mmCIF file of C-alpha atoms in Angstrom:
data_model
loop_
_atom_site.group_PDB
_atom_site.id
_atom_site.type_symbol
_atom_site.label_atom_id
_atom_site.label_comp_id
_atom_site.label_asym_id
_atom_site.label_seq_id
_atom_site.Cartn_x
_atom_site.Cartn_y
_atom_site.Cartn_z
ATOM 1 C CA UNK A 1 0.000 0.000 0.000
ATOM 2 C CA UNK A 2 1.118 3.526 -0.688
ATOM 3 C CA UNK A 3 1.172 6.161 2.033
ATOM 4 C CA UNK A 4 -1.867 7.832 0.456
ATOM 5 C CA UNK A 5 -3.761 4.513 0.469
ATOM 6 C CA UNK A 6 -2.863 3.913 4.125
ATOM 7 C CA UNK A 7 -4.051 7.400 5.061
ATOM 8 C CA UNK A 8 -7.320 6.887 3.167
ATOM 9 C CA UNK A 9 -7.817 3.490 4.822
ATOM 10 C CA UNK A 10 -7.370 5.081 8.260
ATOM 11 C CA UNK A 11 -9.830 7.865 7.381
ATOM 12 C CA UNK A 12 -12.378 5.335 6.107
ATOM 13 C CA UNK A 13 -12.141 3.322 9.326
ATOM 14 C CA UNK A 14 -12.389 6.444 11.469
ATOM 15 C CA UNK A 15 -15.458 7.580 9.520
ATOM 16 C CA UNK A 16 -17.159 4.354 10.537
ATOM 17 C CA UNK A 17 -16.119 4.687 14.173
ATOM 18 C CA UNK A 18 -17.061 8.365 14.513
ATOM 19 C CA UNK A 19 -19.639 8.966 11.756
ATOM 20 C CA UNK A 20 -20.713 12.323 13.190
ATOM 21 C CA UNK A 21 -17.236 13.771 12.586
ATOM 22 C CA UNK A 22 -15.051 14.622 9.599
ATOM 23 C CA UNK A 23 -11.801 12.673 10.012
ATOM 24 C CA UNK A 24 -10.386 14.243 6.839
ATOM 25 C CA UNK A 25 -10.196 17.547 8.725
ATOM 26 C CA UNK A 26 -7.659 16.103 11.176
ATOM 27 C CA UNK A 27 -4.100 17.355 10.697
ATOM 28 C CA UNK A 28 -1.531 14.599 10.382
ATOM 29 C CA UNK A 29 0.113 15.490 13.695
ATOM 30 C CA UNK A 30 -3.129 15.802 15.722
ATOM 31 C CA UNK A 31 -4.065 13.167 18.272
ATOM 32 C CA UNK A 32 -6.880 11.217 16.627
ATOM 33 C CA UNK A 33 -8.498 10.395 19.968
ATOM 34 C CA UNK A 34 -8.777 14.032 20.998
ATOM 35 C CA UNK A 35 -9.663 15.398 17.556
ATOM 36 C CA UNK A 36 -12.579 12.965 17.150
ATOM 37 C CA UNK A 37 -13.406 12.681 20.850
ATOM 38 C CA UNK A 38 -13.221 8.884 20.769
ATOM 39 C CA UNK A 39 -12.741 6.732 23.846
ATOM 40 C CA UNK A 40 -10.323 3.864 24.430
ATOM 41 C CA UNK A 41 -12.766 1.253 23.086
ATOM 42 C CA UNK A 42 -13.251 3.226 19.879
ATOM 43 C CA UNK A 43 -9.490 3.512 19.515
ATOM 44 C CA UNK A 44 -9.116 -0.232 20.097
ATOM 45 C CA UNK A 45 -11.743 -0.858 17.406
ATOM 46 C CA UNK A 46 -9.713 1.399 15.098
ATOM 47 C CA UNK A 47 -6.546 -0.633 15.717
ATOM 48 C CA UNK A 48 -8.408 -3.924 15.237
ATOM 49 C CA UNK A 49 -9.856 -2.667 11.947
ATOM 50 C CA UNK A 50 -6.400 -1.588 10.771
ATOM 51 C CA UNK A 51 -5.113 -5.069 11.580
ATOM 52 C CA UNK A 52 -8.010 -6.778 9.806
ATOM 53 C CA UNK A 53 -7.725 -4.654 6.672
ATOM 54 C CA UNK A 54 -3.922 -4.776 6.400
ATOM 55 C CA UNK A 55 -3.159 -8.135 8.067
ATOM 56 C CA UNK A 56 -0.309 -6.403 9.904
ATOM 57 C CA UNK A 57 0.127 -7.468 13.518
ATOM 58 C CA UNK A 58 0.018 -4.454 15.835
ATOM 59 C CA UNK A 59 1.250 -5.263 19.343
ATOM 60 C CA UNK A 60 -0.304 -3.314 22.192
ATOM 61 C CA UNK A 61 3.072 -1.730 22.954
ATOM 62 C CA UNK A 62 2.904 -0.018 19.544
ATOM 63 C CA UNK A 63 -0.560 1.536 19.995
ATOM 64 C CA UNK A 64 0.914 4.942 20.960
ATOM 65 C CA UNK A 65 2.555 5.071 17.521
ATOM 66 C CA UNK A 66 -0.963 5.123 16.037
ATOM 67 C CA UNK A 67 -2.274 8.156 17.924
ATOM 68 C CA UNK A 68 -1.845 10.413 14.852
ATOM 69 C CA UNK A 69 -2.553 9.933 11.146
ATOM 70 C CA UNK A 70 1.114 10.567 10.410
ATOM 71 C CA UNK A 71 1.966 7.863 12.933
ATOM 72 C CA UNK A 72 -0.455 5.394 11.345
ATOM 73 C CA UNK A 73 1.018 6.027 7.896
ATOM 74 C CA UNK A 74 4.609 5.726 9.150
ATOM 75 C CA UNK A 75 3.877 2.564 11.140
ATOM 76 C CA UNK A 76 1.958 0.717 8.426
ATOM 77 C CA UNK A 77 4.288 1.712 5.597
ATOM 78 C CA UNK A 78 7.332 0.103 7.247
#
């Protein structure tokens, strides 16, 4: 996947988790949880969806790397 595809995948997943918001308005460096006002369960669902759609294992220790869109793109493009 390209970085643009990873970013779009993350935005698509976030749109499903927080449908009343506009994830595309989030800056790459912003904390996704704060910007969309999602709780820890919503964030966990986001990580699970990323795993399911990419088949990339994401250990719990790496969750903080996924707090921003830039972090998601960097992590999944490795």
